[in-house]
Coordinates of C-alpha atoms in Angstrom, one line a residue:
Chain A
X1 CA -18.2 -5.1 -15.9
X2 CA -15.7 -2.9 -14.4
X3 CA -12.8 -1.4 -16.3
X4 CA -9.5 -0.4 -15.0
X5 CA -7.3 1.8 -17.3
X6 CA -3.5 2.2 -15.9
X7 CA -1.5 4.7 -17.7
X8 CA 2.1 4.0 -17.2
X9 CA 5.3 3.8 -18.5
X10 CA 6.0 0.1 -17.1
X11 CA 3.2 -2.0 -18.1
X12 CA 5.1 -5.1 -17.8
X13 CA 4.9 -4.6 -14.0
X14 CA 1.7 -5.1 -14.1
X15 CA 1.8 -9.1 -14.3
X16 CA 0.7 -9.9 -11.0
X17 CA -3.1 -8.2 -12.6
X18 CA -3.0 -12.1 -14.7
X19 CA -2.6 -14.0 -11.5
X20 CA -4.6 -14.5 -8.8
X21 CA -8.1 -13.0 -8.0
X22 CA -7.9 -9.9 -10.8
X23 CA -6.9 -13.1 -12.8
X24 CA -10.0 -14.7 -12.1
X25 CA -12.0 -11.7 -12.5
X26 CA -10.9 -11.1 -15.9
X27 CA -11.2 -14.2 -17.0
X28 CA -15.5 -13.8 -15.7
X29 CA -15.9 -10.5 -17.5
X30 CA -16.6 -9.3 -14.5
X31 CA -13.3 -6.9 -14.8
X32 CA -11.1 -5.3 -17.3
X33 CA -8.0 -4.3 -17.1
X34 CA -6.0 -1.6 -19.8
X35 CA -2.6 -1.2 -19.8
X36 CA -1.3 2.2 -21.9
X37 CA 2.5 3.2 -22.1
X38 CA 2.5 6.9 -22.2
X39 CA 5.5 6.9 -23.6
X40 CA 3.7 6.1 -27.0
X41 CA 2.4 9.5 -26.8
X42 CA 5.8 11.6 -26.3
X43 CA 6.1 13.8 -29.5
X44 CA 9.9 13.7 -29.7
X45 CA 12.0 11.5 -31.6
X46 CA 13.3 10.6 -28.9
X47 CA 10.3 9.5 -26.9
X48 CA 11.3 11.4 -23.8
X49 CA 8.7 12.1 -21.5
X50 CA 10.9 13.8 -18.5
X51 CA 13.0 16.7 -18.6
X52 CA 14.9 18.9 -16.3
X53 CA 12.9 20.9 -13.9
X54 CA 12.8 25.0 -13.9
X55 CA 14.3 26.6 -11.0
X56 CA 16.8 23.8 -10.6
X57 CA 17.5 20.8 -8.4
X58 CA 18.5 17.0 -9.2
X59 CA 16.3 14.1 -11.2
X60 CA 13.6 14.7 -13.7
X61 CA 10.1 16.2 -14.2
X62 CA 7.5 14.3 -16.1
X63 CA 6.1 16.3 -19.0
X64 CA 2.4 17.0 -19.3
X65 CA 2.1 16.3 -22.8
X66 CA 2.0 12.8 -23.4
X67 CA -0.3 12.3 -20.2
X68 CA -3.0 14.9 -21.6
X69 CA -2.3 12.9 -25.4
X70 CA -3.0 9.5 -23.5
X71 CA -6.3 10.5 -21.7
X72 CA -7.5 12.5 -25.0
X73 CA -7.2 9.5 -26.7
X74 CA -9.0 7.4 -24.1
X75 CA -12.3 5.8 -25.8
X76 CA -15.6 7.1 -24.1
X77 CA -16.2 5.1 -20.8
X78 CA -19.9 4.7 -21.5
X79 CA -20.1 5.5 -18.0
X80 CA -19.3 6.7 -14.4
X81 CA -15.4 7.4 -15.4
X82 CA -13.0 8.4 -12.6
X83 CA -9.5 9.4 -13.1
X84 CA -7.3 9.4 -10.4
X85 CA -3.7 10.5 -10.2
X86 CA -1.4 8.3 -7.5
X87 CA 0.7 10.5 -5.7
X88 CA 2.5 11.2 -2.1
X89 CA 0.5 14.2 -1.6
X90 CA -3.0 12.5 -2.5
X91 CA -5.9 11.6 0.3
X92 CA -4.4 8.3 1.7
X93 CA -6.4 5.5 0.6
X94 CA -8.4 3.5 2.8
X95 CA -11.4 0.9 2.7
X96 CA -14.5 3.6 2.5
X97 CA -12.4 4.7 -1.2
X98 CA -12.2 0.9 -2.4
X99 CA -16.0 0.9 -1.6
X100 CA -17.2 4.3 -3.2
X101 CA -14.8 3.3 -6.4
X102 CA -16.2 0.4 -6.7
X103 CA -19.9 1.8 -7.7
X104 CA -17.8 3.1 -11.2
X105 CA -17.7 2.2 -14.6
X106 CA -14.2 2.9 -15.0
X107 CA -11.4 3.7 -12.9
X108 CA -8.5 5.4 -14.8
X109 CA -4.9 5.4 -13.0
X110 CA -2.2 7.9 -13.7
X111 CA 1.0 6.4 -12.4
X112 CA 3.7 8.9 -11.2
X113 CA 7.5 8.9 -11.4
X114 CA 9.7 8.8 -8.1
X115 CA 11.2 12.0 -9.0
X116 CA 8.2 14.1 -9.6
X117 CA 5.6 15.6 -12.2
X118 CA 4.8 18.8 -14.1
X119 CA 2.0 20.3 -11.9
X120 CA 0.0 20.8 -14.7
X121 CA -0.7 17.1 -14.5
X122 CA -2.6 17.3 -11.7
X123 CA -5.2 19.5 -13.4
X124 CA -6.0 16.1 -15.6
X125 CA -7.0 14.0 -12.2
X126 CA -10.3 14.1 -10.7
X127 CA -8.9 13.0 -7.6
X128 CA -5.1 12.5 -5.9
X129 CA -4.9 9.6 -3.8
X130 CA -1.6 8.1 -1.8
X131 CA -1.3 4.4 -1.3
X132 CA 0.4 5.5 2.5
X133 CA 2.7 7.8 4.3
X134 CA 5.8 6.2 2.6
X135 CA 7.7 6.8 -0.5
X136 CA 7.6 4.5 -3.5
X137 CA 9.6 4.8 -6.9
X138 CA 6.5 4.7 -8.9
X139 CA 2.3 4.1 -8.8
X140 CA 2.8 1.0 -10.6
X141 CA 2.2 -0.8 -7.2
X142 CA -0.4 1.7 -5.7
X143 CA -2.2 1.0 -8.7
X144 CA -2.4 -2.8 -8.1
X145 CA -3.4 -2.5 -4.5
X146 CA -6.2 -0.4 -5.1
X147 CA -6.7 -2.1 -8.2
X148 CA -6.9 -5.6 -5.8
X149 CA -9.0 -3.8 -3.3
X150 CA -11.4 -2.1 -5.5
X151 CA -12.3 -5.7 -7.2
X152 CA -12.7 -7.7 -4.2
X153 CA -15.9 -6.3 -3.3
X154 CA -17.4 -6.4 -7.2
X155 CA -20.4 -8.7 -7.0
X156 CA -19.2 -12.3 -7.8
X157 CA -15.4 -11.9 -7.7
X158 CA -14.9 -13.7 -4.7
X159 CA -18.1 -15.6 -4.6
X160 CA -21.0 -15.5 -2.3
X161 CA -19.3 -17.6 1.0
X162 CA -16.2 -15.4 1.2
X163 CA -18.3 -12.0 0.6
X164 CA -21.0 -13.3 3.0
X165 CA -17.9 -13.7 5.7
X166 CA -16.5 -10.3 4.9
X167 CA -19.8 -8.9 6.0
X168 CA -19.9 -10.9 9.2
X169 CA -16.3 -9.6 10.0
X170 CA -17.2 -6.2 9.8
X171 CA -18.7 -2.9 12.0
X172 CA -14.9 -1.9 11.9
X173 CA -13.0 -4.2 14.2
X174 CA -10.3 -6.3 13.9
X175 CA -10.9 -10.1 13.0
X176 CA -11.0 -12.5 15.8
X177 CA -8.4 -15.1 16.4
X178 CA -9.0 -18.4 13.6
X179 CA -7.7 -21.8 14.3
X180 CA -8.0 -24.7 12.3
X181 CA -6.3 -28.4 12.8
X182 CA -4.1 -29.8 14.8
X183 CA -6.1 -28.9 18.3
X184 CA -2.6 -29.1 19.5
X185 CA 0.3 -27.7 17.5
X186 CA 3.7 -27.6 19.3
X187 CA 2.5 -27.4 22.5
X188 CA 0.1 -24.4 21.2
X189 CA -3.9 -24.9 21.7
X190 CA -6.7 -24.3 20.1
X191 CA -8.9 -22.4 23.2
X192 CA -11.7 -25.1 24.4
X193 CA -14.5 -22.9 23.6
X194 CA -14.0 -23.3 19.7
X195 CA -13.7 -27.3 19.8
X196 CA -17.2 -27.2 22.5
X197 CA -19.7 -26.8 19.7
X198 CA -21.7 -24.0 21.6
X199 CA -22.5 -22.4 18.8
X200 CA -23.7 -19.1 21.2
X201 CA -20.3 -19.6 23.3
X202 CA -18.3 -19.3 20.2
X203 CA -19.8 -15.9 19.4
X204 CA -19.8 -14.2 22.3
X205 CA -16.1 -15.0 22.3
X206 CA -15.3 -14.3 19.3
X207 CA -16.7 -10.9 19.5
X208 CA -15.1 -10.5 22.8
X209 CA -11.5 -11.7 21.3
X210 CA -12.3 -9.0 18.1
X211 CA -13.1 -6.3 20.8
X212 CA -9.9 -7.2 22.8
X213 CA -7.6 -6.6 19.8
X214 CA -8.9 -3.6 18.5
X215 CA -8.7 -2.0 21.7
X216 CA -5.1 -3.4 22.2
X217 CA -3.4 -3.3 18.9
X218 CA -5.9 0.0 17.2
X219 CA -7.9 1.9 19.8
X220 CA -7.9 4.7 16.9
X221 CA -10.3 2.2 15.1
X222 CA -13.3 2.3 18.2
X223 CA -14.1 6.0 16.9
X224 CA -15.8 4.2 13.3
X225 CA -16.9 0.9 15.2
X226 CA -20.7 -0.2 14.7
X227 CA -21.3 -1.1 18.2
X228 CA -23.7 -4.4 19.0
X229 CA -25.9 -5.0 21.9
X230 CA -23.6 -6.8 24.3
X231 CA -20.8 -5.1 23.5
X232 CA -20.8 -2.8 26.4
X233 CA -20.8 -6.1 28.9
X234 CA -17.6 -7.6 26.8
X235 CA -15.9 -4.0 26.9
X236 CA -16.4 -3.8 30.9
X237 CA -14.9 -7.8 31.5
X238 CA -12.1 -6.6 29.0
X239 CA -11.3 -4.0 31.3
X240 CA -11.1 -6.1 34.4
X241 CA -9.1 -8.6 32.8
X242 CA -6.6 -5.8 31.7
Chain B
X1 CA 23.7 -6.7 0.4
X2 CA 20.3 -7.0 1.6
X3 CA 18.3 -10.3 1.5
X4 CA 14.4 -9.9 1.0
X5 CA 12.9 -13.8 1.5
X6 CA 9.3 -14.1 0.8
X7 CA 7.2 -17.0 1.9
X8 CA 3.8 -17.0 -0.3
X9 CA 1.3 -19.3 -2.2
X10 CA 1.6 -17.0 -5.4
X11 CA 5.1 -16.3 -6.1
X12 CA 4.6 -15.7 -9.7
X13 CA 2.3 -12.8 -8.2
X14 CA 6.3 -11.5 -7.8
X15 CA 7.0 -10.5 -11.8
X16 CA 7.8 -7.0 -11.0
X17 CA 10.7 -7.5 -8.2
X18 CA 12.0 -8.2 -11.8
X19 CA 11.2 -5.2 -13.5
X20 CA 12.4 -1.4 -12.4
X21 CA 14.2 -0.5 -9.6
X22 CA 14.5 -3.7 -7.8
X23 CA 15.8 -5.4 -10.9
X24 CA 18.7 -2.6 -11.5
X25 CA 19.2 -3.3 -7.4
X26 CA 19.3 -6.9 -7.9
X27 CA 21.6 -6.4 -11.3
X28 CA 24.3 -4.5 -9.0
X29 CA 24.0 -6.7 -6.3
X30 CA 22.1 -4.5 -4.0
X31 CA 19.8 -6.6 -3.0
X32 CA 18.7 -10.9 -3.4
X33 CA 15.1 -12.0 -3.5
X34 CA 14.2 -15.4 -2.2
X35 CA 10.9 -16.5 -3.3
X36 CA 9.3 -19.6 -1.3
X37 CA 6.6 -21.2 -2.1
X38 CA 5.3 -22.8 1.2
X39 CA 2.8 -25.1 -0.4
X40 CA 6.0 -27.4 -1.4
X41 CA 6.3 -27.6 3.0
X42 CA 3.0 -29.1 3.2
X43 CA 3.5 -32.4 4.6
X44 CA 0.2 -34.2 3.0
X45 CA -0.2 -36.3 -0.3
X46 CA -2.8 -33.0 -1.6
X47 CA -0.3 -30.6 -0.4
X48 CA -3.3 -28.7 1.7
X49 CA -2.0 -25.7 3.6
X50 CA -5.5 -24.5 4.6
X51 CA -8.4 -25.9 6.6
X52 CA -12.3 -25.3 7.8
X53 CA -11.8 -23.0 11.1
X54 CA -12.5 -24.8 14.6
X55 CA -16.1 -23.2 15.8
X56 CA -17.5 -23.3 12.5
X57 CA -17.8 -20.1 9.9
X58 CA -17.1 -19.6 6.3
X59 CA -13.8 -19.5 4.3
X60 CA -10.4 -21.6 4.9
X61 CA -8.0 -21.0 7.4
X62 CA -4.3 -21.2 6.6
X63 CA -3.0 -24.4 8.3
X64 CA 0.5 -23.8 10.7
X65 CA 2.4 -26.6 10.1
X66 CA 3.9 -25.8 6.6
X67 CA 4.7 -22.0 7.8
X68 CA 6.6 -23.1 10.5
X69 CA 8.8 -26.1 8.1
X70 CA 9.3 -23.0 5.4
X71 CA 10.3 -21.0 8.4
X72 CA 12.5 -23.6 9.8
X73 CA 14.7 -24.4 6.5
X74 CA 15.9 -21.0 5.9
X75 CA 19.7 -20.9 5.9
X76 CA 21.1 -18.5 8.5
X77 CA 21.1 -15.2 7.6
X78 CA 24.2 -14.4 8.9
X79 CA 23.1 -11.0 10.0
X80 CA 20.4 -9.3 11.6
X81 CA 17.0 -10.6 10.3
X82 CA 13.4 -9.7 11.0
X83 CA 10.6 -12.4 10.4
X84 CA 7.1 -9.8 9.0
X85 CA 4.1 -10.9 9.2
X86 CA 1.9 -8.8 6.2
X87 CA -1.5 -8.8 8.4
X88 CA -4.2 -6.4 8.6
X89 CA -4.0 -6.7 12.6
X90 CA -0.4 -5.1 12.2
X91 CA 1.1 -1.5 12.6
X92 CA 0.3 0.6 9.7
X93 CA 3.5 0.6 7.5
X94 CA 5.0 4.1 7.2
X95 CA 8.5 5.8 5.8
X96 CA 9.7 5.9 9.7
X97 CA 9.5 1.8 9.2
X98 CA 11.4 1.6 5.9
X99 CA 14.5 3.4 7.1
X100 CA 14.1 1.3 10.2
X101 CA 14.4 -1.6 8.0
X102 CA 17.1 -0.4 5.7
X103 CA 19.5 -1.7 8.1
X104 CA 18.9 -5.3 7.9
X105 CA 20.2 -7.8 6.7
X106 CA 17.7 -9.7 5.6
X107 CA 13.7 -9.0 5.8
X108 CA 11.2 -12.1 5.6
X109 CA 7.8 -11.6 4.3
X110 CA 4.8 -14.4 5.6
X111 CA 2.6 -13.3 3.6
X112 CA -1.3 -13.8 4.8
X113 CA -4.1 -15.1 3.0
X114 CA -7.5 -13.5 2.8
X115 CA -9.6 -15.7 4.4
X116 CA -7.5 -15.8 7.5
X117 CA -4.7 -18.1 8.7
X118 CA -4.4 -19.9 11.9
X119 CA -3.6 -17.9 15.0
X120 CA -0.4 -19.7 16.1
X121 CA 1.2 -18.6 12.9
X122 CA 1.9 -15.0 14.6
X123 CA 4.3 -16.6 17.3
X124 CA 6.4 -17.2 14.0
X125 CA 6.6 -13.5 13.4
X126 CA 9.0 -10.6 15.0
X127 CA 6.3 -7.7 14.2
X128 CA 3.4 -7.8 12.1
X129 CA 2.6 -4.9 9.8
X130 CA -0.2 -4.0 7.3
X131 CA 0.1 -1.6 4.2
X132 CA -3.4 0.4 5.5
X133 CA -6.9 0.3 6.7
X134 CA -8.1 -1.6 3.7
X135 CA -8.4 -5.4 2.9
X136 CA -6.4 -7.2 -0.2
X137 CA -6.3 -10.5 -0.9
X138 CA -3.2 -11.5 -0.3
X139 CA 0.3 -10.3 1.0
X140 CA 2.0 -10.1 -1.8
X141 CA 1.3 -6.9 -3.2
X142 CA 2.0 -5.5 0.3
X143 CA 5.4 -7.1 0.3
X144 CA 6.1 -6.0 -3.1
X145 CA 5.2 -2.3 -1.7
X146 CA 7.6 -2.4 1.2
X147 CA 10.3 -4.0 -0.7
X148 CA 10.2 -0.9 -3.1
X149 CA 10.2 1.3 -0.2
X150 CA 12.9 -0.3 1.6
X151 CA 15.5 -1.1 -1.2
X152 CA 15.6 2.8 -2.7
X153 CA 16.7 3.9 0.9
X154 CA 19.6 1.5 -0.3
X155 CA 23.3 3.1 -0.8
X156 CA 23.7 2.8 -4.3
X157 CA 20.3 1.8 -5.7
X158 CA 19.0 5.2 -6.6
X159 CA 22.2 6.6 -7.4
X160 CA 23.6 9.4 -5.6
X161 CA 21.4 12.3 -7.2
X162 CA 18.3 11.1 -6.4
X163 CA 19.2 10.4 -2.9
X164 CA 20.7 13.7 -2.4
X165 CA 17.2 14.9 -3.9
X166 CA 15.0 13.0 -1.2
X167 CA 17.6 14.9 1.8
X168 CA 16.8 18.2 0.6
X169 CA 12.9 17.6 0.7
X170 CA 12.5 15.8 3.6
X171 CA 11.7 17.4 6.9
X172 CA 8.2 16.2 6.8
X173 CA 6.3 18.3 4.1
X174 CA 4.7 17.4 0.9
X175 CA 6.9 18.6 -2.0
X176 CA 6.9 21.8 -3.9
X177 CA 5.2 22.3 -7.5
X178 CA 7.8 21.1 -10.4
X179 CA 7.3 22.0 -13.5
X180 CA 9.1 21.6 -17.0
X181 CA 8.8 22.3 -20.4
X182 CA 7.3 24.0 -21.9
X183 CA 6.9 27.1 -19.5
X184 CA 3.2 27.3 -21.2
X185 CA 1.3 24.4 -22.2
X186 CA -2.5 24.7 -23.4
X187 CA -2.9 28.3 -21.4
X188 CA -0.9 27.0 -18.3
X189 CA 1.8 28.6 -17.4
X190 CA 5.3 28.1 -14.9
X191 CA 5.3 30.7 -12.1
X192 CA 7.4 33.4 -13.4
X193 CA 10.3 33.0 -10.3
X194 CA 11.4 29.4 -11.4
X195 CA 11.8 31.2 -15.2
X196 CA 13.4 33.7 -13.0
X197 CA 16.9 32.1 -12.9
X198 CA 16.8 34.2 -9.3
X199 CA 18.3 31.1 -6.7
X200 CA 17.2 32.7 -3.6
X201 CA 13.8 33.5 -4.1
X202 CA 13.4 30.5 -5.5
X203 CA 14.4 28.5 -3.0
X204 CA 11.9 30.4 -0.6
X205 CA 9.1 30.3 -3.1
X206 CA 9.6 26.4 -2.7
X207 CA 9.6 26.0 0.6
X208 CA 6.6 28.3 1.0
X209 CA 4.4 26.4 -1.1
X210 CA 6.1 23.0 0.8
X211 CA 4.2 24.4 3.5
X212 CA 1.0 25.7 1.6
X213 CA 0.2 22.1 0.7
X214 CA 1.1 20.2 3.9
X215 CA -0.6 23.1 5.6
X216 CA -4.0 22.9 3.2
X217 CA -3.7 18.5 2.5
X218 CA -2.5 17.6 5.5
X219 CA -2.4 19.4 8.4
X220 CA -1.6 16.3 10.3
X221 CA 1.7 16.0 9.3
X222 CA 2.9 19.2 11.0
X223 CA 3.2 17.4 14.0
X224 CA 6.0 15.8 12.4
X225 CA 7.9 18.4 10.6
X226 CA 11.4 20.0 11.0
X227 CA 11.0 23.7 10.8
X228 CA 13.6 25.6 9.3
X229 CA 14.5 29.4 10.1
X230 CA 12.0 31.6 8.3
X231 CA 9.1 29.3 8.1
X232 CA 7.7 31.1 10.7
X233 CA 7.7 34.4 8.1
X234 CA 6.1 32.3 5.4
X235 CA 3.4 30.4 7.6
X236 CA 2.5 34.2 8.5
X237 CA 1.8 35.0 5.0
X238 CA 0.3 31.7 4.5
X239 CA -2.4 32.6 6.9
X240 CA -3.2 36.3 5.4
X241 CA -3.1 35.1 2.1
X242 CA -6.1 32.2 3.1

């Protein structure tokens, strides 16, 4: 069982965590997810846990107090424990981090504030990560995604068919074009090959479609792909046909 | 106002478009979110909207036919509208993208299911985007993501300090160190010039370390940024300082 710890001041954006897959995956103890409002951790009557930033300039600064109170009072993970603080500056996330996470005991996510944190926050993290070269108000979301991503690929979650696909689809390309019924939809049709049964036909196009569209759409993505034997004969008709 | 419209299989994935920022944005009339559940298009007695894939494989393919009915009974959007398809085959969403998209009037999501979805359903889209190089299950998150990121470039949703905020550090580097009180928390101290109360050197000790972190996290965003008179000077003693 994998545990996910989210430190945040909006917990009750996390409901999409009781729908859906992570829904499923909680439900098989095969996940576990912890919500904890640092807020409960401010020291002032008040509760505040932002305040104006030295040296000037608009919005507000998380404190580092109540984070470093919230993670001190974390129970022992009984494990591989990784804490990692979501912010704009952080290594942008990406499939290889889903997979590598998802060897942990516990993930711990520190959700930042839209208008910035006390640097000495980032000392509690043992890694920054960024969902994307975008800004977002919070890591309320981040954290879902990689929360989503990470727990896809746990043994079980999505059972054996749809991981058995996943490994079938991958070597870094980009999926192949799908069809399922009508054959004919609006004057749009299904290509012949997939309604011949030729089981052998079907592959070799597929593969060649897969190549097609990573070289058309992300050519970037041919510097990580595992090449197959045959590959080099679809690449050279792709290039005639373009 | 801005309409977002979202067609998915999950809405109630969508509880946080009613927390945070988007619910102030939808309180003031910033924004509308339309959430459509395409199953209720699916034109047989089980409601099906998927199917086995033509050419055999694993997993279920969404079927086209209730897509294109959701798609169809939209009202007009009286305005400029752009139809998203949330795909992994799409452009990788960035900022640039967000402010491209502030200035519609209305955004619709399609958002994607994991195990694939039937080819002709991309003829329904205007562009087709993906949140990064990793695999979710499901748009929904995504469009959650890019909804944050498109409503706070919003007049009016973050209020006018915050946006004034974002102006002054954009220009394509990572942001400065903040800090707060206290100015020394468990050994850790605040640089001495923001306790300086000394304007200009502060303002140059920020935008030096603006560059020290772009320059040392990511180097590839240089390409990008908009250099100011005297960065020159500080990228100089950048370099004999590393």
């Amino acid at each position: 069982m994998m545990k996910f710890t989210v430190l945040t001041l909006f917990p009750e954006m996390f409901a999409p965590v009781h729908e859906s897959i992570l829904k499923r995956a909680q439900a098989a103890q095969l996940i576990e997810v912890g919500l904890i409002n640092f807020r409960d951790y401010a020291a002032s009557k008040h509760k505040n846990v932002d305040d104006v930033p030295y040296g000037g300039g608009a919005g507000m600064v998380l404190k580092p107090e109540p984070l470093f109170a919230a993670l001190r009072d974390l129970p022992p993970s009984g494990g591989r424990r990784r804490i990692v603080l979501l912010s704009p500056q952080g290594e942008v996330f990406q499939q290889q981090k889903a997979k590598e996470w998802s060897w942990l005991d516990e993930l711990v996510f520190i959700c930042g504030h839209y208008e910035g944190f006390d640097e000495r926050i980032r000392r509690l993290a043992d890694e920054e990560v960024s969902l994307g070269d975008f800004v977002l108000t919070g890591g309320e979301l981040a954290a879902m995604v990689m929360m989503d991503a990470v727990a896809r690929l746990l043994p079980g979650v999505l059972g054996e068919k749809a991981s058995a696909e996943e490994d079938s689809h991958s070597g870094g390309l980009l999926e192949y074009p799908q069809y399922t019924r009508p054959p004919v939809f609006e004057g749009m049709e299904v290509p012949d090959v997939l309604l011949s049964g030729h089981h052998r036909r079907i592959e070799r196009w597929r593969r060649k479609e897969a190549l097609r569209r990573t070289f058309l759409k992300r050519p970037d993505l041919f510097a990580k792909v595992e090449f197959q034997a045959g590959d080099f004969n679809l690449l050279e008709e792709l290039i005639q046909e373009h």
